[in-house]
Amino acid sequence: MFLKTVLASLVLVMAFSVTAFAETGESQTTVTPINSSVGIEKTVVPFHAPKENKLPWGFVEGKIANPVEGHPVIIQIYKNGEAIHFAQTTVNDDGTYEYKFRVRDFTDSRVTKIFEGDYIVKIFKVVYLDKDTTSA
């Protein structure tokens, strides 16, 4: 069941450009129990925003197989170990979530690159524990 949870919660982070995305195959997921029935599932995914990116938005999306109602998804973005961006988003009734963020801005004829280069994205979800789940 734990493997099903990991597979169901794989995350895609993308900056709306063919070359700006995180490979879900590179993600790492751990579950830390809070008590005997719920835990925190943490997924870590690398993210790359290329220098030549022309599009303005990026997003984090996924689906939680066993979400605990009333708990948001927490998203943290780091560059070189330093916190760059924190956010939270709600979980829909079907377990899906999505968070959009600006990677590039164009205001008053001036381009500002908010994200460029390599990042680590950490996604935290409160989930029900399966009896086969162990602390990782």
CSV table of N, CA and C in Angstrom, one decimal:
chain,number,residue,atom,x,y,z
A,1,MET,N,0.8,-1.2,0.0
A,1,MET,CA,0.0,0.0,0.0
A,1,MET,C,0.9,1.3,0.0
A,2,PHE,N,2.0,1.2,0.7
A,2,PHE,CA,2.9,2.4,0.7
A,2,PHE,C,3.4,2.7,-0.7
A,3,LEU,N,3.7,1.7,-1.5
A,3,LEU,CA,4.1,1.9,-2.8
A,3,LEU,C,3.0,2.6,-3.6
A,4,LYS,N,1.8,2.2,-3.4
A,4,LYS,CA,0.6,2.8,-4.1
A,4,LYS,C,0.5,4.3,-3.7
A,5,THR,N,0.8,4.6,-2.4
A,5,THR,CA,0.7,6.0,-2.0
A,5,THR,C,1.8,6.8,-2.6
A,6,VAL,N,3.0,6.3,-2.7
A,6,VAL,CA,4.1,7.0,-3.3
A,6,VAL,C,3.8,7.2,-4.8
A,7,LEU,N,3.4,6.2,-5.5
A,7,LEU,CA,3.1,6.3,-6.9
A,7,LEU,C,1.9,7.3,-7.2
A,8,ALA,N,0.9,7.3,-6.3
A,8,ALA,CA,-0.2,8.2,-6.5
A,8,ALA,C,0.1,9.6,-6.2
A,9,SER,N,1.2,9.9,-5.4
A,9,SER,CA,1.5,11.2,-5.0
A,9,SER,C,2.7,11.8,-5.8
A,10,LEU,N,3.1,11.2,-6.9
A,10,LEU,CA,4.2,11.7,-7.6
A,10,LEU,C,3.8,13.1,-8.1
A,11,VAL,N,4.8,14.0,-8.2
A,11,VAL,CA,4.6,15.4,-8.4
A,11,VAL,C,5.3,15.8,-9.7
A,12,LEU,N,4.6,16.7,-10.4
A,12,LEU,CA,5.2,17.3,-11.6
A,12,LEU,C,5.3,18.8,-11.3
A,13,VAL,N,6.5,19.3,-11.4
A,13,VAL,CA,6.8,20.8,-11.3
A,13,VAL,C,7.2,21.3,-12.6
A,14,MET,N,6.6,22.3,-13.1
A,14,MET,CA,6.9,22.7,-14.5
A,14,MET,C,6.8,24.2,-14.7
A,15,ALA,N,7.6,24.8,-15.5
A,15,ALA,CA,7.6,26.2,-15.7
A,15,ALA,C,7.1,26.5,-17.1
A,16,PHE,N,6.1,25.7,-17.5
A,16,PHE,CA,5.4,25.9,-18.8
A,16,PHE,C,6.4,26.1,-20.0
A,17,SER,N,7.4,25.4,-19.9
A,17,SER,CA,8.4,25.4,-21.0
A,17,SER,C,8.9,23.9,-21.2
A,18,VAL,N,9.1,23.5,-22.4
A,18,VAL,CA,9.5,22.1,-22.6
A,18,VAL,C,10.8,21.7,-21.8
A,19,THR,N,11.6,22.7,-21.5
A,19,THR,CA,12.9,22.4,-20.8
A,19,THR,C,12.9,22.7,-19.3
A,20,ALA,N,11.8,23.2,-18.8
A,20,ALA,CA,11.7,23.5,-17.4
A,20,ALA,C,10.8,22.6,-16.6
A,21,PHE,N,11.3,21.5,-16.1
A,21,PHE,CA,10.5,20.6,-15.4
A,21,PHE,C,11.3,19.8,-14.5
A,22,ALA,N,10.6,19.1,-13.5
A,22,ALA,CA,11.2,18.2,-12.6
A,22,ALA,C,10.8,16.8,-13.1
A,23,GLU,N,11.8,15.9,-13.1
A,23,GLU,CA,11.5,14.5,-13.4
A,23,GLU,C,10.9,13.8,-12.2
A,24,THR,N,9.7,13.3,-12.3
A,24,THR,CA,9.1,12.6,-11.2
A,24,THR,C,9.9,11.3,-10.8
A,25,GLY,N,10.7,10.8,-11.7
A,25,GLY,CA,11.5,9.6,-11.4
A,25,GLY,C,12.7,10.0,-10.5
A,26,GLU,N,13.0,11.3,-10.3
A,26,GLU,CA,14.0,11.7,-9.4
A,26,GLU,C,13.5,12.1,-8.1
A,27,SER,N,12.2,11.9,-7.8
A,27,SER,CA,11.6,12.4,-6.5
A,27,SER,C,11.9,11.3,-5.5
A,28,GLN,N,11.9,11.8,-4.2
A,28,GLN,CA,12.2,11.0,-3.1
A,28,GLN,C,11.0,11.3,-2.1
A,29,THR,N,10.3,10.2,-1.6
A,29,THR,CA,9.2,10.4,-0.7
A,29,THR,C,9.5,9.6,0.6
A,30,THR,N,9.2,10.3,1.7
A,30,THR,CA,9.3,9.6,3.0
A,30,THR,C,8.0,9.9,3.8
A,31,VAL,N,7.7,9.1,4.7
A,31,VAL,CA,6.5,9.3,5.6
A,31,VAL,C,7.0,9.2,7.0
A,32,THR,N,6.7,10.2,7.8
A,32,THR,CA,7.0,10.3,9.2
A,32,THR,C,5.7,10.3,10.0
A,33,PRO,N,5.5,9.2,10.8
A,33,PRO,CA,4.2,9.1,11.6
A,33,PRO,C,4.1,10.3,12.6
A,34,ILE,N,2.9,10.8,12.8
A,34,ILE,CA,2.6,11.8,13.8
A,34,ILE,C,2.1,11.0,15.0
A,35,ASN,N,1.2,10.1,14.7
A,35,ASN,CA,0.6,9.2,15.7
A,35,ASN,C,0.3,7.8,15.0
A,36,SER,N,-0.5,7.0,15.6
A,36,SER,CA,-0.7,5.7,15.0
A,36,SER,C,-1.6,5.7,13.8
A,37,SER,N,-2.3,6.8,13.5
A,37,SER,CA,-3.1,6.8,12.3
A,37,SER,C,-2.8,7.8,11.2
A,38,VAL,N,-2.0,8.9,11.5
A,38,VAL,CA,-1.7,9.8,10.5
A,38,VAL,C,-0.2,10.2,10.5
A,39,GLY,N,0.3,10.7,9.4
A,39,GLY,CA,1.7,11.0,9.3
A,39,GLY,C,1.9,12.2,8.3
A,40,ILE,N,3.1,12.6,8.2
A,40,ILE,CA,3.5,13.7,7.2
A,40,ILE,C,4.3,13.0,6.1
A,41,GLU,N,3.8,13.1,4.9
A,41,GLU,CA,4.4,12.6,3.7
A,41,GLU,C,5.2,13.7,3.1
A,42,LYS,N,6.5,13.5,2.9
A,42,LYS,CA,7.4,14.6,2.3
A,42,LYS,C,7.9,14.0,1.0
A,43,THR,N,7.7,14.8,-0.1
A,43,THR,CA,8.2,14.5,-1.4
A,43,THR,C,9.2,15.6,-1.8
A,44,VAL,N,10.4,15.2,-2.2
A,44,VAL,CA,11.4,16.1,-2.6
A,44,VAL,C,11.7,15.9,-4.1
A,45,VAL,N,11.6,17.0,-4.9
A,45,VAL,CA,11.7,16.9,-6.3
A,45,VAL,C,12.7,18.0,-6.8
A,46,PRO,N,13.6,17.7,-7.7
A,46,PRO,CA,14.4,18.8,-8.3
A,46,PRO,C,13.6,19.6,-9.3
A,47,PHE,N,13.9,20.8,-9.5
A,47,PHE,CA,13.3,21.7,-10.4
A,47,PHE,C,14.3,22.6,-11.1
A,48,HIS,N,14.2,22.7,-12.4
A,48,HIS,CA,15.1,23.6,-13.2
A,48,HIS,C,14.3,24.6,-14.0
A,49,ALA,N,14.6,25.9,-13.9
A,49,ALA,CA,14.1,26.9,-14.7
A,49,ALA,C,15.2,27.4,-15.6
A,50,PRO,N,15.1,27.1,-16.9
A,50,PRO,CA,16.2,27.5,-17.8
A,50,PRO,C,16.3,29.0,-18.0
A,51,LYS,N,17.5,29.4,-18.3
A,51,LYS,CA,17.8,30.8,-18.6
A,51,LYS,C,17.0,31.4,-19.7
A,52,GLU,N,16.7,30.5,-20.7
A,52,GLU,CA,16.0,31.0,-21.9
A,52,GLU,C,14.4,30.9,-21.8
A,53,ASN,N,13.9,30.5,-20.6
A,53,ASN,CA,12.5,30.4,-20.4
A,53,ASN,C,11.8,31.7,-20.7
A,54,LYS,N,10.7,31.6,-21.5
A,54,LYS,CA,9.9,32.8,-21.9
A,54,LYS,C,8.6,32.9,-21.3
A,55,LEU,N,8.1,31.8,-20.7
A,55,LEU,CA,6.8,31.8,-20.1
A,55,LEU,C,6.7,32.1,-18.7
A,56,PRO,N,5.6,32.7,-18.2
A,56,PRO,CA,5.6,33.3,-16.8
A,56,PRO,C,5.3,32.4,-15.6
A,57,TRP,N,4.6,31.3,-15.8
A,57,TRP,CA,4.2,30.5,-14.7
A,57,TRP,C,4.8,29.1,-14.5
A,58,GLY,N,4.9,28.7,-13.3
A,58,GLY,CA,5.3,27.4,-13.0
A,58,GLY,C,4.2,26.8,-12.1
A,59,PHE,N,4.2,25.5,-11.8
A,59,PHE,CA,3.2,25.0,-10.9
A,59,PHE,C,3.7,23.7,-10.3
A,60,VAL,N,3.1,23.4,-9.1
A,60,VAL,CA,3.2,22.1,-8.4
A,60,VAL,C,1.9,21.5,-8.4
A,61,GLU,N,1.8,20.3,-8.8
A,61,GLU,CA,0.5,19.6,-8.8
A,61,GLU,C,0.7,18.1,-8.4
A,62,GLY,N,-0.4,17.5,-7.9
A,62,GLY,CA,-0.3,16.1,-7.6
A,62,GLY,C,-1.6,15.6,-7.1
A,63,LYS,N,-1.6,14.3,-6.7
A,63,LYS,CA,-2.8,13.7,-6.1
A,63,LYS,C,-2.3,12.8,-4.9
A,64,ILE,N,-3.1,13.0,-3.8
A,64,ILE,CA,-2.8,12.3,-2.6
A,64,ILE,C,-3.8,11.1,-2.5
A,65,ALA,N,-3.3,9.9,-2.4
A,65,ALA,CA,-4.1,8.7,-2.3
A,65,ALA,C,-4.9,8.6,-1.1
A,66,ASN,N,-4.4,9.1,0.0
A,66,ASN,CA,-5.1,9.0,1.3
A,66,ASN,C,-5.0,10.3,2.2
A,67,PRO,N,-5.5,11.4,1.7
A,67,PRO,CA,-5.3,12.7,2.4
A,67,PRO,C,-6.2,12.7,3.7
A,68,VAL,N,-5.7,13.5,4.6
A,68,VAL,CA,-6.5,13.7,5.9
A,68,VAL,C,-7.2,15.1,5.6
A,69,GLU,N,-8.5,15.0,5.7
A,69,GLU,CA,-9.3,16.2,5.4
A,69,GLU,C,-9.0,17.3,6.3
A,70,GLY,N,-9.0,18.5,5.7
A,70,GLY,CA,-8.7,19.8,6.5
A,70,GLY,C,-7.3,20.2,6.6
A,71,HIS,N,-6.4,19.4,6.0
A,71,HIS,CA,-4.9,19.7,6.1
A,71,HIS,C,-4.4,20.2,4.7
A,72,PRO,N,-3.9,21.4,4.5
A,72,PRO,CA,-3.4,21.8,3.2
A,72,PRO,C,-2.0,21.1,2.9
A,73,VAL,N,-1.7,21.3,1.6
A,73,VAL,CA,-0.3,20.8,1.2
A,73,VAL,C,0.6,22.0,1.4
A,74,ILE,N,1.8,21.8,1.9
A,74,ILE,CA,2.8,22.8,2.1
A,74,ILE,C,3.9,22.6,1.1
A,75,ILE,N,4.2,23.7,0.4
A,75,ILE,CA,5.2,23.7,-0.6
A,75,ILE,C,6.4,24.6,-0.3
A,76,GLN,N,7.6,24.1,-0.3
A,76,GLN,CA,8.8,24.9,0.0
A,76,GLN,C,9.8,24.7,-1.2
A,77,ILE,N,10.3,25.9,-1.6
A,77,ILE,CA,11.3,25.9,-2.7
A,77,ILE,C,12.6,26.4,-2.2
A,78,TYR,N,13.7,25.7,-2.5
A,78,TYR,CA,15.0,26.0,-2.0
A,78,TYR,C,16.0,26.1,-3.2
A,79,LYS,N,16.9,27.1,-3.1
A,79,LYS,CA,18.0,27.2,-4.0
A,79,LYS,C,19.3,27.2,-3.2
A,80,ASN,N,20.2,26.3,-3.5
A,80,ASN,CA,21.5,26.1,-2.8
A,80,ASN,C,21.3,26.0,-1.3
A,81,GLY,N,20.2,25.3,-0.8
A,81,GLY,CA,19.9,25.1,0.6
A,81,GLY,C,19.3,26.3,1.2
A,82,GLU,N,19.0,27.3,0.5
A,82,GLU,CA,18.4,28.5,1.1
A,82,GLU,C,16.9,28.6,0.7
A,83,ALA,N,16.0,28.9,1.7
A,83,ALA,CA,14.6,29.0,1.4
A,83,ALA,C,14.3,30.2,0.5
A,84,ILE,N,13.6,29.9,-0.7
A,84,ILE,CA,13.3,30.9,-1.6
A,84,ILE,C,11.8,31.3,-1.6
A,85,HIS,N,10.9,30.3,-1.5
A,85,HIS,CA,9.5,30.5,-1.6
A,85,HIS,C,8.8,29.4,-0.8
A,86,PHE,N,7.8,29.9,0.0
A,86,PHE,CA,6.9,29.0,0.8
A,86,PHE,C,5.5,29.2,0.4
A,87,ALA,N,4.6,28.2,0.3
A,87,ALA,CA,3.2,28.4,0.0
A,87,ALA,C,2.4,27.2,0.6
A,88,GLN,N,1.1,27.4,0.6
A,88,GLN,CA,0.2,26.2,0.9
A,88,GLN,C,-1.0,26.3,0.0
A,89,THR,N,-1.5,25.1,-0.3
A,89,THR,CA,-2.7,25.0,-1.2
A,89,THR,C,-3.6,24.0,-0.6
A,90,THR,N,-4.9,24.1,-0.9
A,90,THR,CA,-5.9,23.2,-0.5
A,90,THR,C,-5.9,21.9,-1.3
A,91,VAL,N,-6.4,20.9,-0.7
A,91,VAL,CA,-6.6,19.6,-1.3
A,91,VAL,C,-8.0,19.5,-1.7
A,92,ASN,N,-8.3,19.1,-3.0
A,92,ASN,CA,-9.6,19.0,-3.5
A,92,ASN,C,-10.2,17.7,-3.0
A,93,ASP,N,-11.6,17.5,-3.1
A,93,ASP,CA,-12.2,16.3,-2.6
A,93,ASP,C,-11.7,15.0,-3.2
A,94,ASP,N,-11.2,15.1,-4.4
A,94,ASP,CA,-10.6,13.9,-5.1
A,94,ASP,C,-9.1,13.6,-4.8
A,95,GLY,N,-8.6,14.5,-3.8
A,95,GLY,CA,-7.2,14.3,-3.4
A,95,GLY,C,-6.2,15.1,-4.2
A,96,THR,N,-6.6,15.8,-5.3
A,96,THR,CA,-5.7,16.5,-6.1
A,96,THR,C,-5.4,17.9,-5.5
A,97,TYR,N,-4.3,18.5,-5.9
A,97,TYR,CA,-3.9,19.8,-5.5
A,97,TYR,C,-3.1,20.4,-6.6
A,98,GLU,N,-3.1,21.8,-6.6
A,98,GLU,CA,-2.2,22.5,-7.6
A,98,GLU,C,-1.9,23.9,-7.0
A,99,TYR,N,-0.7,24.3,-7.2
A,99,TYR,CA,-0.2,25.6,-6.8
A,99,TYR,C,0.6,26.2,-7.9
A,100,LYS,N,0.1,27.4,-8.4
A,100,LYS,CA,0.8,28.1,-9.5
A,100,LYS,C,1.7,29.3,-8.9
A,101,PHE,N,2.9,29.5,-9.5
A,101,PHE,CA,3.7,30.6,-9.1
A,101,PHE,C,4.4,31.2,-10.2
A,102,ARG,N,4.8,32.4,-10.1
A,102,ARG,CA,5.5,33.2,-11.2
A,102,ARG,C,6.9,32.8,-11.2
A,103,VAL,N,7.4,32.5,-12.4
A,103,VAL,CA,8.9,32.2,-12.6
A,103,VAL,C,9.5,33.4,-13.4
A,104,ARG,N,8.7,34.2,-14.1
A,104,ARG,CA,9.1,35.3,-14.9
A,104,ARG,C,8.1,36.4,-14.9
A,105,ASP,N,8.5,37.6,-14.8
A,105,ASP,CA,7.5,38.7,-14.9
A,105,ASP,C,7.9,39.7,-15.9
A,106,PHE,N,6.9,40.3,-16.6
A,106,PHE,CA,7.2,41.4,-17.6
A,106,PHE,C,6.3,42.6,-17.2
A,107,THR,N,6.9,43.6,-16.6
A,107,THR,CA,6.2,44.8,-16.2
A,107,THR,C,6.9,46.0,-16.7
A,108,ASP,N,6.2,47.0,-17.2
A,108,ASP,CA,6.8,48.2,-17.7
A,108,ASP,C,8.0,48.0,-18.6
A,109,SER,N,7.8,47.1,-19.6
A,109,SER,CA,8.9,46.8,-20.5
A,109,SER,C,10.1,46.2,-19.9
A,110,ARG,N,10.0,45.7,-18.7
A,110,ARG,CA,11.2,45.1,-18.0
A,110,ARG,C,10.9,43.6,-17.6
A,111,VAL,N,11.8,42.7,-18.0
A,111,VAL,CA,11.7,41.3,-17.6
A,111,VAL,C,12.4,41.1,-16.3
A,112,THR,N,11.7,40.4,-15.4
A,112,THR,CA,12.3,40.0,-14.1
A,112,THR,C,12.2,38.5,-14.0
A,113,LYS,N,13.3,37.8,-13.9
A,113,LYS,CA,13.4,36.4,-13.8
A,113,LYS,C,13.4,36.1,-12.3
A,114,ILE,N,12.2,35.6,-11.8
A,114,ILE,CA,12.0,35.2,-10.4
A,114,ILE,C,12.7,33.9,-10.1
A,115,PHE,N,12.6,33.0,-11.0
A,115,PHE,CA,13.3,31.7,-10.8
A,115,PHE,C,14.2,31.4,-12.0
A,116,GLU,N,15.4,31.1,-11.8
A,116,GLU,CA,16.3,30.7,-12.9
A,116,GLU,C,17.4,29.8,-12.3
A,117,GLY,N,17.6,28.6,-12.9
A,117,GLY,CA,18.6,27.7,-12.5
A,117,GLY,C,17.9,26.5,-11.8
A,118,ASP,N,18.7,25.9,-10.8
A,118,ASP,CA,18.3,24.6,-10.2
A,118,ASP,C,17.8,24.9,-8.8
A,119,TYR,N,16.7,24.2,-8.5
A,119,TYR,CA,16.0,24.3,-7.2
A,119,TYR,C,15.6,22.9,-6.7
A,120,ILE,N,15.3,22.9,-5.4
A,120,ILE,CA,14.7,21.7,-4.7
A,120,ILE,C,13.3,22.1,-4.3
A,121,VAL,N,12.3,21.3,-4.6
A,121,VAL,CA,11.0,21.6,-4.1
A,121,VAL,C,10.6,20.5,-3.1
A,122,LYS,N,10.1,20.9,-1.9
A,122,LYS,CA,9.7,20.0,-0.9
A,122,LYS,C,8.2,20.1,-0.8
A,123,ILE,N,7.5,19.0,-0.8
A,123,ILE,CA,6.0,19.0,-0.7
A,123,ILE,C,5.6,18.2,0.5
A,124,PHE,N,4.9,18.8,1.4
A,124,PHE,CA,4.4,18.1,2.6
A,124,PHE,C,2.9,17.9,2.6
A,125,LYS,N,2.5,16.7,2.9
A,125,LYS,CA,1.1,16.3,2.9
A,125,LYS,C,0.8,15.5,4.2
A,126,VAL,N,-0.4,15.8,4.8
A,126,VAL,CA,-0.8,15.0,5.9
A,126,VAL,C,-1.6,13.8,5.4
A,127,VAL,N,-1.2,12.6,5.7
A,127,VAL,CA,-1.9,11.4,5.1
A,127,VAL,C,-2.2,10.4,6.2
A,128,TYR,N,-3.2,9.5,5.9
A,128,TYR,CA,-3.5,8.4,6.8
A,128,TYR,C,-2.4,7.4,6.6
A,129,LEU,N,-2.0,6.8,7.7
A,129,LEU,CA,-1.0,5.7,7.6
A,129,LEU,C,-1.6,4.4,7.3
A,130,ASP,N,-0.9,3.6,6.5
A,130,ASP,CA,-1.3,2.3,6.2
A,130,ASP,C,-0.5,1.4,7.2
A,131,LYS,N,-1.1,0.3,7.6
A,131,LYS,CA,-0.4,-0.6,8.6
A,131,LYS,C,0.9,-1.0,8.2
A,132,ASP,N,1.2,-1.0,6.8
A,132,ASP,CA,2.5,-1.4,6.3
A,132,ASP,C,3.5,-0.3,6.3
A,133,THR,N,3.1,1.0,6.6
A,133,THR,CA,3.9,2.1,6.5
A,133,THR,C,4.8,2.2,7.7
A,134,THR,N,6.1,2.5,7.4
A,134,THR,CA,7.1,2.7,8.5
A,134,THR,C,7.7,4.0,8.4
A,135,SER,N,8.3,4.5,9.5
A,135,SER,CA,9.0,5.8,9.4
A,135,SER,C,10.2,5.6,8.5
A,136,ALA,N,10.4,6.7,7.7
A,136,ALA,CA,11.5,6.7,6.7
A,136,ALA,C,12.4,7.8,7.0
